[in-house]
Amino acid sequence: MLYLSNSFSLGMIPEQATIIVRSKSIDGVKSILRMREFTSIVGHKDIAEIMSKMLETPVAFNRQSVSLKFYDDEMIVAQYIGPRLPEGTTELPEDAKIEYRMISLRKYE
């Protein structure tokens, strides 16, 4: 399963896991989302709207908890960097950005 999220927590992973993090460009993320089905777990409505525009694909606001499974699950995390967003914002502030990371897990050996 591929998840699209705006946050990542250690509570999403089993114990004894190796976390693999890879940077992704916005074009890389767009390409992945065109080729694969994904589940949005974006828990911030305004960020979901902004991501929908940036990624040119619908990103649902869906506040949901997930537990990633070894080898089967991946997560694209959209890390917002910038000032607190005013409620109802539909555009990134000039001094803000979103960086994308692909998260996958392996069993810690």
PDB file of C-alpha atoms in Angstrom:
ATOM      1  CA  MET A   1       0.000   0.000   0.000  1.00  0.00           C
ATOM      2  CA  LEU A   2       1.181   3.510  -0.779  1.00  0.00           C
ATOM      3  CA  TYR A   3       0.172   6.262   1.621  1.00  0.00           C
ATOM      4  CA  LEU A   4       0.395  10.022   1.114  1.00  0.00           C
ATOM      5  CA  SER A   5       0.762  11.944   4.357  1.00  0.00           C
ATOM      6  CA  ASN A   6       1.714  15.318   5.762  1.00  0.00           C
ATOM      7  CA  SER A   7       3.417  13.818   8.811  1.00  0.00           C
ATOM      8  CA  PHE A   8       5.370  10.813  10.015  1.00  0.00           C
ATOM      9  CA  SER A   9       5.483   9.383  13.517  1.00  0.00           C
ATOM     10  CA  LEU A  10       7.451   6.585  15.150  1.00  0.00           C
ATOM     11  CA  GLY A  11       4.070   5.281  16.272  1.00  0.00           C
ATOM     12  CA  MET A  12       3.449   4.283  12.635  1.00  0.00           C
ATOM     13  CA  ILE A  13       6.175   1.635  12.645  1.00  0.00           C
ATOM     14  CA  PRO A  14       6.701  -1.686  14.416  1.00  0.00           C
ATOM     15  CA  GLU A  15       9.567  -2.088  16.857  1.00  0.00           C
ATOM     16  CA  GLN A  16      12.916  -3.262  15.497  1.00  0.00           C
ATOM     17  CA  ALA A  17      12.565  -1.548  12.126  1.00  0.00           C
ATOM     18  CA  THR A  18      15.041   0.129   9.828  1.00  0.00           C
ATOM     19  CA  ILE A  19      13.497   3.277   8.357  1.00  0.00           C
ATOM     20  CA  ILE A  20      14.599   4.102   4.814  1.00  0.00           C
ATOM     21  CA  VAL A  21      14.086   7.739   3.813  1.00  0.00           C
ATOM     22  CA  ARG A  22      14.627   9.009   0.280  1.00  0.00           C
ATOM     23  CA  SER A  23      14.137  12.574  -0.948  1.00  0.00           C
ATOM     24  CA  LYS A  24      11.740  12.972  -3.861  1.00  0.00           C
ATOM     25  CA  SER A  25      11.270  15.871  -6.230  1.00  0.00           C
ATOM     26  CA  ILE A  26       7.768  17.139  -6.875  1.00  0.00           C
ATOM     27  CA  ASP A  27       7.998  15.736 -10.419  1.00  0.00           C
ATOM     28  CA  GLY A  28       9.048  12.372  -8.983  1.00  0.00           C
ATOM     29  CA  VAL A  29       6.067  12.371  -6.628  1.00  0.00           C
ATOM     30  CA  LYS A  30       3.681  13.320  -9.451  1.00  0.00           C
ATOM     31  CA  SER A  31       5.022  10.429 -11.512  1.00  0.00           C
ATOM     32  CA  ILE A  32       4.623   7.932  -8.665  1.00  0.00           C
ATOM     33  CA  LEU A  33       1.050   9.068  -7.967  1.00  0.00           C
ATOM     34  CA  ARG A  34       0.115   8.758 -11.664  1.00  0.00           C
ATOM     35  CA  MET A  35       1.403   5.168 -11.762  1.00  0.00           C
ATOM     36  CA  ARG A  36       0.185   3.841  -8.421  1.00  0.00           C
ATOM     37  CA  GLU A  37      -2.966   3.858  -6.371  1.00  0.00           C
ATOM     38  CA  PHE A  38      -2.542   5.598  -3.025  1.00  0.00           C
ATOM     39  CA  THR A  39      -4.435   6.351   0.137  1.00  0.00           C
ATOM     40  CA  SER A  40      -4.299   9.884   1.464  1.00  0.00           C
ATOM     41  CA  ILE A  41      -3.876  10.212   5.212  1.00  0.00           C
ATOM     42  CA  VAL A  42      -3.306  13.965   5.087  1.00  0.00           C
ATOM     43  CA  GLY A  43      -4.663  15.248   8.377  1.00  0.00           C
ATOM     44  CA  HIS A  44      -4.660  18.975   7.633  1.00  0.00           C
ATOM     45  CA  LYS A  45      -7.410  20.212   5.314  1.00  0.00           C
ATOM     46  CA  ASP A  46      -5.543  23.264   3.985  1.00  0.00           C
ATOM     47  CA  ILE A  47      -2.376  21.251   3.313  1.00  0.00           C
ATOM     48  CA  ALA A  48      -4.478  18.679   1.406  1.00  0.00           C
ATOM     49  CA  GLU A  49      -5.829  21.504  -0.800  1.00  0.00           C
ATOM     50  CA  ILE A  50      -2.351  22.919  -1.410  1.00  0.00           C
ATOM     51  CA  MET A  51      -0.955  19.458  -2.184  1.00  0.00           C
ATOM     52  CA  SER A  52      -3.808  18.794  -4.635  1.00  0.00           C
ATOM     53  CA  LYS A  53      -2.776  21.880  -6.618  1.00  0.00           C
ATOM     54  CA  MET A  54       0.953  21.187  -6.408  1.00  0.00           C
ATOM     55  CA  LEU A  55       0.673  17.499  -7.336  1.00  0.00           C
ATOM     56  CA  GLU A  56      -2.087  18.013  -9.914  1.00  0.00           C
ATOM     57  CA  THR A  57      -4.116  15.172  -8.419  1.00  0.00           C
ATOM     58  CA  PRO A  58      -6.875  15.072  -5.801  1.00  0.00           C
ATOM     59  CA  VAL A  59      -5.489  14.693  -2.283  1.00  0.00           C
ATOM     60  CA  ALA A  60      -8.201  13.929   0.249  1.00  0.00           C
ATOM     61  CA  PHE A  61      -8.274  15.353   3.751  1.00  0.00           C
ATOM     62  CA  ASN A  62      -8.353  12.121   5.751  1.00  0.00           C
ATOM     63  CA  ARG A  63      -7.252  12.202   9.372  1.00  0.00           C
ATOM     64  CA  GLN A  64      -6.466   8.532   9.889  1.00  0.00           C
ATOM     65  CA  SER A  65      -3.904   6.530  11.844  1.00  0.00           C
ATOM     66  CA  VAL A  66      -1.897   3.850  10.059  1.00  0.00           C
ATOM     67  CA  SER A  67       0.673   1.239  11.007  1.00  0.00           C
ATOM     68  CA  LEU A  68       3.158   0.559   8.240  1.00  0.00           C
ATOM     69  CA  LYS A  69       4.034  -3.037   7.417  1.00  0.00           C
ATOM     70  CA  PHE A  70       7.482  -4.289   6.524  1.00  0.00           C
ATOM     71  CA  TYR A  71       8.225  -4.499   2.790  1.00  0.00           C
ATOM     72  CA  ASP A  72       4.586  -3.991   1.674  1.00  0.00           C
ATOM     73  CA  ASP A  73       3.924  -0.379   2.635  1.00  0.00           C
ATOM     74  CA  GLU A  74       5.494   2.896   1.559  1.00  0.00           C
ATOM     75  CA  MET A  75       4.630   6.441   2.519  1.00  0.00           C
ATOM     76  CA  ILE A  76       5.252   9.717   0.753  1.00  0.00           C
ATOM     77  CA  VAL A  77       5.499  12.403   3.408  1.00  0.00           C
ATOM     78  CA  ALA A  78       4.912  16.031   2.446  1.00  0.00           C
ATOM     79  CA  GLN A  79       6.874  17.989   5.040  1.00  0.00           C
ATOM     80  CA  TYR A  80       5.600  21.550   5.314  1.00  0.00           C
ATOM     81  CA  ILE A  81       8.344  24.010   6.226  1.00  0.00           C
ATOM     82  CA  GLY A  82       7.299  27.538   7.049  1.00  0.00           C
ATOM     83  CA  PRO A  83       5.189  29.733   9.277  1.00  0.00           C
ATOM     84  CA  ARG A  84       1.927  28.534  10.746  1.00  0.00           C
ATOM     85  CA  LEU A  85      -0.724  28.537   8.035  1.00  0.00           C
ATOM     86  CA  PRO A  86      -3.691  30.825   8.576  1.00  0.00           C
ATOM     87  CA  GLU A  87      -6.968  28.888   8.539  1.00  0.00           C
ATOM     88  CA  GLY A  88      -8.421  28.575   5.038  1.00  0.00           C
ATOM     89  CA  THR A  89      -5.101  29.086   3.250  1.00  0.00           C
ATOM     90  CA  THR A  90      -5.070  27.641  -0.274  1.00  0.00           C
ATOM     91  CA  GLU A  91      -1.602  28.803  -1.344  1.00  0.00           C
ATOM     92  CA  LEU A  92       1.792  28.389   0.279  1.00  0.00           C
ATOM     93  CA  PRO A  93       3.115  31.572   1.856  1.00  0.00           C
ATOM     94  CA  GLU A  94       6.054  33.079  -0.003  1.00  0.00           C
ATOM     95  CA  ASP A  95       8.532  31.969   2.673  1.00  0.00           C
ATOM     96  CA  ALA A  96       7.205  28.382   2.897  1.00  0.00           C
ATOM     97  CA  LYS A  97       7.806  25.137   1.015  1.00  0.00           C
ATOM     98  CA  ILE A  98       6.895  21.467   1.003  1.00  0.00           C
ATOM     99  CA  GLU A  99       9.631  18.838   0.800  1.00  0.00           C
ATOM    100  CA  TYR A 100       8.757  15.262  -0.139  1.00  0.00           C
ATOM    101  CA  ARG A 101      10.254  12.094   1.330  1.00  0.00           C
ATOM    102  CA  MET A 102       9.551   8.432   0.545  1.00  0.00           C
ATOM    103  CA  ILE A 103       9.496   6.238   3.655  1.00  0.00           C
ATOM    104  CA  SER A 104       9.824   2.446   3.605  1.00  0.00           C
ATOM    105  CA  LEU A 105      10.652  -0.127   6.271  1.00  0.00           C
ATOM    106  CA  ARG A 106      12.850  -3.161   6.572  1.00  0.00           C
ATOM    107  CA  LYS A 107      13.187  -5.504   9.503  1.00  0.00           C
ATOM    108  CA  TYR A 108      16.086  -4.561  11.734  1.00  0.00           C
ATOM    109  CA  GLU A 109      18.588  -7.413  11.717  1.00  0.00           C
TER     110      GLU A 109
END
